[in-house]
Amino acid sequence: CLTAANSGCPSSSYCSLIQIGNGSQSSSLSTFSKLFNDTSANHKYWVILDFVQSSVDSGYILFGFYQDINNNNFNTFQYFKTDKIGNLVWVRELPPNGGGQPSFIIKSHNGYLLGGYYNSPYLMEIDEQGNKLWSKQYSNNLPKMQMVSSGGYVGFSSSQDNKFIVVKVDNSGNIVWQKEHSYNLYTNTQIQINRFLHDNNGNCYLFGWIGDGQASPPWNSWDGFIAKTDSNANHLWSRYYSTVSP
């Protein structure tokens, strides 16, 4: 797990206390707690949102953003590597962006895949040294992706309307296919996908909720929702759960 907080930071500085690990001696993740501080103090609201352990050594690649006070408080994507005890190895940034919002980092076929919103939904692959290999922008948001062992990445897009989209891109971020699945249980059906899993056969399992956008309040109508698609994102089945008993 990763935690980041401002505890231990002087009020006049912009810094974050980052801790990685679960504290268990049996954990495969090393545990460290380290105070990171930007001595130039040109940013605020520094947030680390995701991390992944290095494929090459026992270090970590972390992904987040800060607001740049010298650029209209625009968000600056920042990703950096530490060794296994938290010593900084390298730091990389993207130029400030008014609506920039990082989402995730995962291991990729050639390094690491970073995703978020940067002018538009955005994917970027970097190598072990943090060098950009490629980047692409998309029309649909991609809050999470997973690597496919046979090549490429799959993910989903969901925006609380009556549909969700399953997307596959190749190793260079080019769209291979994207398929939309819509539901009309209500006059104003809303679906929100919060998580998905991808199995070894290429099937996708999507988890979230479905409800009536005209209900008052809307969340009183929310039911649990699970859908399964095959390796080409064709719909196999979906289920709704209004009450789950222990």
Short mmCIF file of C-alpha atoms in Angstrom, two decimals:
data_model
loop_
_atom_site.label_atom_id
_atom_site.label_comp_id
_atom_site.label_asym_id
_atom_site.label_seq_id
_atom_site.Cartn_x
_atom_site.Cartn_y
_atom_site.Cartn_z
CA CYS A 1 0.00 0.00 0.00
CA LEU A 2 1.00 3.64 -0.37
CA THR A 3 0.16 6.54 1.90
CA ALA A 4 1.11 10.17 1.45
CA ALA A 5 0.42 12.95 3.92
CA ASN A 6 1.70 16.34 4.97
CA SER A 7 2.47 15.28 8.53
CA GLY A 8 5.96 16.34 9.55
CA CYS A 9 6.04 19.17 6.98
CA PRO A 10 6.65 22.75 8.09
CA SER A 11 3.72 25.00 7.27
CA SER A 12 5.95 27.16 5.09
CA SER A 13 7.07 24.31 2.80
CA TYR A 14 5.48 21.99 0.28
CA CYS A 15 6.36 18.44 1.07
CA SER A 16 4.86 15.00 1.57
CA LEU A 17 5.57 12.05 3.84
CA ILE A 18 5.41 8.93 1.67
CA GLN A 19 5.17 5.44 3.09
CA ILE A 20 5.22 2.21 1.07
CA GLY A 21 4.59 -1.29 2.39
CA ASN A 22 2.16 -3.04 4.70
CA GLY A 23 4.48 -3.37 7.65
CA SER A 24 4.48 -7.16 7.43
CA GLN A 25 7.85 -8.91 7.38
CA SER A 26 6.36 -11.47 4.97
CA SER A 27 5.40 -8.77 2.46
CA SER A 28 7.18 -8.84 -0.91
CA LEU A 29 7.20 -5.04 -0.80
CA SER A 30 9.94 -3.31 1.13
CA THR A 31 8.68 -0.79 3.65
CA PHE A 32 9.94 2.75 3.99
CA SER A 33 8.76 6.10 5.23
CA LYS A 34 10.41 9.15 3.70
CA LEU A 35 9.83 12.89 3.78
CA PHE A 36 10.07 14.46 0.31
CA ASN A 37 10.42 18.23 0.10
CA ASP A 38 10.72 20.63 -2.83
CA THR A 39 13.25 23.21 -1.67
CA SER A 40 12.21 25.64 -4.41
CA ALA A 41 8.70 25.65 -2.93
CA ASN A 42 7.13 26.35 -6.32
CA HIS A 43 4.26 23.96 -5.89
CA LYS A 44 1.45 23.11 -3.51
CA TYR A 45 -1.07 20.33 -2.95
CA TRP A 46 1.41 17.64 -3.92
CA VAL A 47 -0.48 14.34 -4.29
CA ILE A 48 0.92 10.87 -5.02
CA LEU A 49 -1.87 8.75 -6.48
CA ASP A 50 -0.32 5.43 -7.50
CA PHE A 51 2.91 3.46 -7.58
CA VAL A 52 4.37 0.23 -8.93
CA GLN A 53 7.43 -1.77 -7.96
CA SER A 54 10.27 -1.77 -10.47
CA SER A 55 10.58 -4.69 -12.90
CA VAL A 56 14.38 -4.40 -12.77
CA ASP A 57 15.23 -3.86 -9.11
CA SER A 58 13.40 -3.43 -5.81
CA GLY A 59 12.72 0.27 -6.27
CA TYR A 60 9.42 2.04 -6.94
CA ILE A 61 7.98 4.27 -9.64
CA LEU A 62 5.49 6.78 -8.17
CA PHE A 63 2.96 8.93 -10.05
CA GLY A 64 1.18 12.07 -8.94
CA PHE A 65 0.84 15.80 -9.47
CA TYR A 66 1.26 19.19 -7.86
CA GLN A 67 -0.18 22.65 -8.48
CA ASP A 68 2.43 25.01 -9.90
CA ILE A 69 2.07 28.43 -8.27
CA ASN A 70 4.14 29.97 -11.09
CA ASN A 71 1.70 28.70 -13.75
CA ASN A 72 -1.79 29.73 -12.61
CA ASN A 73 -1.90 26.79 -10.17
CA PHE A 74 -2.05 24.41 -13.13
CA ASN A 75 -1.49 20.75 -12.33
CA THR A 76 1.92 19.33 -13.21
CA PHE A 77 2.22 15.58 -13.71
CA GLN A 78 5.23 14.26 -11.81
CA TYR A 79 6.62 10.73 -11.82
CA PHE A 80 9.78 9.63 -10.09
CA LYS A 81 11.76 6.60 -9.04
CA THR A 82 13.13 5.72 -5.63
CA ASP A 83 15.27 2.81 -4.54
CA LYS A 84 13.87 0.25 -2.11
CA ILE A 85 14.48 2.46 0.91
CA GLY A 86 13.11 5.65 -0.61
CA ASN A 87 16.23 7.39 -1.93
CA LEU A 88 15.42 9.42 -5.03
CA VAL A 89 16.83 8.00 -8.29
CA TRP A 90 15.24 10.30 -10.91
CA VAL A 91 12.34 12.73 -11.36
CA ARG A 92 10.38 13.54 -14.54
CA GLU A 93 7.51 15.97 -15.21
CA LEU A 94 5.07 16.98 -17.93
CA PRO A 95 4.38 20.69 -18.54
CA PRO A 96 1.64 22.23 -16.35
CA ASN A 97 -1.92 21.59 -17.48
CA GLY A 98 -5.09 23.31 -16.25
CA GLY A 99 -7.12 20.11 -15.92
CA GLY A 100 -4.36 17.56 -15.54
CA GLN A 101 -5.25 14.60 -13.32
CA PRO A 102 -3.16 11.40 -13.05
CA SER A 103 -5.02 8.11 -12.57
CA PHE A 104 -2.72 5.08 -12.53
CA ILE A 105 0.65 3.51 -13.30
CA ILE A 106 1.13 -0.17 -14.18
CA LYS A 107 3.92 -2.33 -15.54
CA SER A 108 3.93 -2.38 -19.33
CA HIS A 109 5.51 -4.42 -22.11
CA ASN A 110 8.49 -2.07 -22.34
CA GLY A 111 8.50 -0.36 -18.95
CA TYR A 112 5.54 1.37 -17.32
CA LEU A 113 2.18 2.69 -18.54
CA LEU A 114 0.84 5.92 -17.02
CA GLY A 115 -2.72 7.09 -17.49
CA GLY A 116 -4.77 10.14 -16.64
CA TYR A 117 -6.33 13.29 -18.04
CA TYR A 118 -3.97 15.74 -19.74
CA ASN A 119 -5.99 18.10 -21.98
CA SER A 120 -7.89 14.90 -22.83
CA PRO A 121 -7.72 11.25 -21.68
CA TYR A 122 -4.04 10.36 -21.92
CA LEU A 123 -1.73 7.33 -21.92
CA MET A 124 2.06 7.40 -21.85
CA GLU A 125 4.66 4.64 -21.70
CA ILE A 126 8.05 5.25 -20.09
CA ASP A 127 11.17 3.12 -19.73
CA GLU A 128 13.07 2.25 -16.55
CA GLN A 129 14.90 5.60 -16.64
CA GLY A 130 11.67 7.58 -17.00
CA ASN A 131 12.15 8.40 -20.69
CA LYS A 132 8.92 8.73 -22.67
CA LEU A 133 8.51 5.98 -25.28
CA TRP A 134 5.17 7.19 -26.62
CA SER A 135 2.03 9.07 -25.61
CA LYS A 136 -1.49 9.14 -27.00
CA GLN A 137 -4.68 11.09 -26.33
CA TYR A 138 -8.20 9.67 -26.58
CA SER A 139 -11.81 10.76 -26.76
CA ASN A 140 -13.02 8.54 -23.89
CA ASN A 141 -11.68 8.62 -20.36
CA LEU A 142 -9.60 5.58 -19.37
CA PRO A 143 -9.46 5.44 -15.56
CA LYS A 144 -7.67 2.09 -15.50
CA MET A 145 -5.87 -0.24 -17.91
CA GLN A 146 -4.44 -3.74 -17.60
CA MET A 147 -1.65 -5.32 -19.62
CA VAL A 148 -2.56 -8.23 -21.92
CA SER A 149 0.08 -10.97 -21.96
CA SER A 150 -0.32 -11.51 -25.71
CA GLY A 151 0.16 -7.80 -26.39
CA GLY A 152 -1.53 -4.48 -25.78
CA TYR A 153 -3.72 -3.23 -22.95
CA VAL A 154 -7.43 -3.29 -22.14
CA GLY A 155 -9.45 -0.81 -20.15
CA PHE A 156 -12.87 0.77 -19.85
CA SER A 157 -14.61 4.12 -20.02
CA SER A 158 -17.63 4.99 -17.86
CA SER A 159 -19.29 8.37 -17.28
CA GLN A 160 -22.54 7.70 -15.34
CA ASP A 161 -24.80 7.60 -18.40
CA ASN A 162 -26.49 4.44 -19.70
CA LYS A 163 -23.40 2.83 -21.18
CA PHE A 164 -19.80 1.81 -20.71
CA ILE A 165 -17.07 1.22 -23.27
CA VAL A 166 -14.40 -1.50 -23.29
CA VAL A 167 -11.21 -0.46 -25.10
CA LYS A 168 -8.10 -2.29 -26.30
CA VAL A 169 -4.94 -0.54 -27.46
CA ASP A 170 -1.78 -2.07 -28.91
CA ASN A 171 1.75 -1.81 -27.50
CA SER A 172 2.07 1.70 -28.95
CA GLY A 173 -1.28 2.98 -27.68
CA ASN A 174 -3.16 2.72 -30.97
CA ILE A 175 -6.81 1.68 -30.57
CA VAL A 176 -7.37 -1.93 -31.70
CA TRP A 177 -11.07 -1.90 -30.91
CA GLN A 178 -13.57 -0.19 -28.63
CA LYS A 179 -17.05 -1.51 -27.99
CA GLU A 180 -19.98 0.19 -26.33
CA HIS A 181 -22.51 -1.61 -24.13
CA SER A 182 -25.72 0.21 -23.23
CA TYR A 183 -28.59 -0.58 -20.86
CA ASN A 184 -32.10 0.88 -20.66
CA LEU A 185 -33.61 -0.39 -17.42
CA TYR A 186 -35.03 3.07 -16.63
CA THR A 187 -36.00 6.22 -18.50
CA ASN A 188 -32.70 7.72 -17.35
CA THR A 189 -30.45 4.73 -16.69
CA GLN A 190 -27.08 5.48 -15.14
CA ILE A 191 -24.13 3.09 -14.98
CA GLN A 192 -20.84 3.66 -13.20
CA ILE A 193 -18.02 1.13 -13.58
CA ASN A 194 -15.54 1.37 -10.72
CA ARG A 195 -13.28 -1.61 -11.33
CA PHE A 196 -12.53 -4.33 -13.84
CA LEU A 197 -10.49 -7.53 -14.05
CA HIS A 198 -8.97 -9.21 -17.09
CA ASP A 199 -8.40 -13.00 -16.97
CA ASN A 200 -5.88 -15.21 -18.79
CA ASN A 201 -8.42 -16.00 -21.52
CA GLY A 202 -8.95 -12.35 -22.34
CA ASN A 203 -12.38 -12.06 -20.71
CA CYS A 204 -13.19 -8.84 -18.88
CA TYR A 205 -15.24 -8.53 -15.68
CA LEU A 206 -16.61 -5.07 -14.90
CA PHE A 207 -17.93 -4.07 -11.48
CA GLY A 208 -19.94 -1.03 -10.45
CA TRP A 209 -23.52 0.14 -9.99
CA ILE A 210 -26.61 0.80 -12.10
CA GLY A 211 -29.58 2.99 -11.18
CA ASP A 212 -32.31 5.45 -12.13
CA GLY A 213 -31.05 8.98 -12.67
CA GLN A 214 -34.56 10.34 -12.08
CA ALA A 215 -34.92 8.78 -8.62
CA SER A 216 -34.84 11.14 -5.66
CA PRO A 217 -32.24 10.89 -4.32
CA PRO A 218 -30.64 8.91 -7.21
CA TRP A 219 -28.52 6.68 -4.95
CA ASN A 220 -31.64 5.13 -3.47
CA SER A 221 -32.03 3.28 -6.77
CA TRP A 222 -28.46 2.05 -7.12
CA ASP A 223 -27.97 -1.70 -7.53
CA GLY A 224 -24.73 -3.63 -7.68
CA PHE A 225 -23.72 -4.39 -11.27
CA ILE A 226 -21.38 -6.99 -12.81
CA ALA A 227 -20.84 -7.63 -16.53
CA LYS A 228 -18.62 -10.05 -18.42
CA THR A 229 -17.28 -9.64 -21.96
CA ASP A 230 -15.14 -11.97 -24.06
CA SER A 231 -11.65 -11.29 -25.43
CA ASN A 232 -13.10 -9.09 -28.17
CA ALA A 233 -15.36 -7.18 -25.74
CA ASN A 234 -18.53 -8.95 -26.91
CA HIS A 235 -21.16 -9.03 -24.15
CA LEU A 236 -21.53 -12.44 -22.45
CA TRP A 237 -23.71 -11.66 -19.45
CA SER A 238 -24.60 -9.05 -16.86
CA ARG A 239 -26.11 -9.26 -13.37
CA TYR A 240 -27.81 -6.79 -11.00
CA TYR A 241 -27.80 -7.13 -7.21
CA SER A 242 -30.30 -5.09 -5.22
CA THR A 243 -29.74 -6.86 -1.88
CA VAL A 244 -26.88 -9.05 -0.75
CA SER A 245 -27.44 -11.16 2.35
CA PRO A 246 -24.53 -12.44 4.45
#
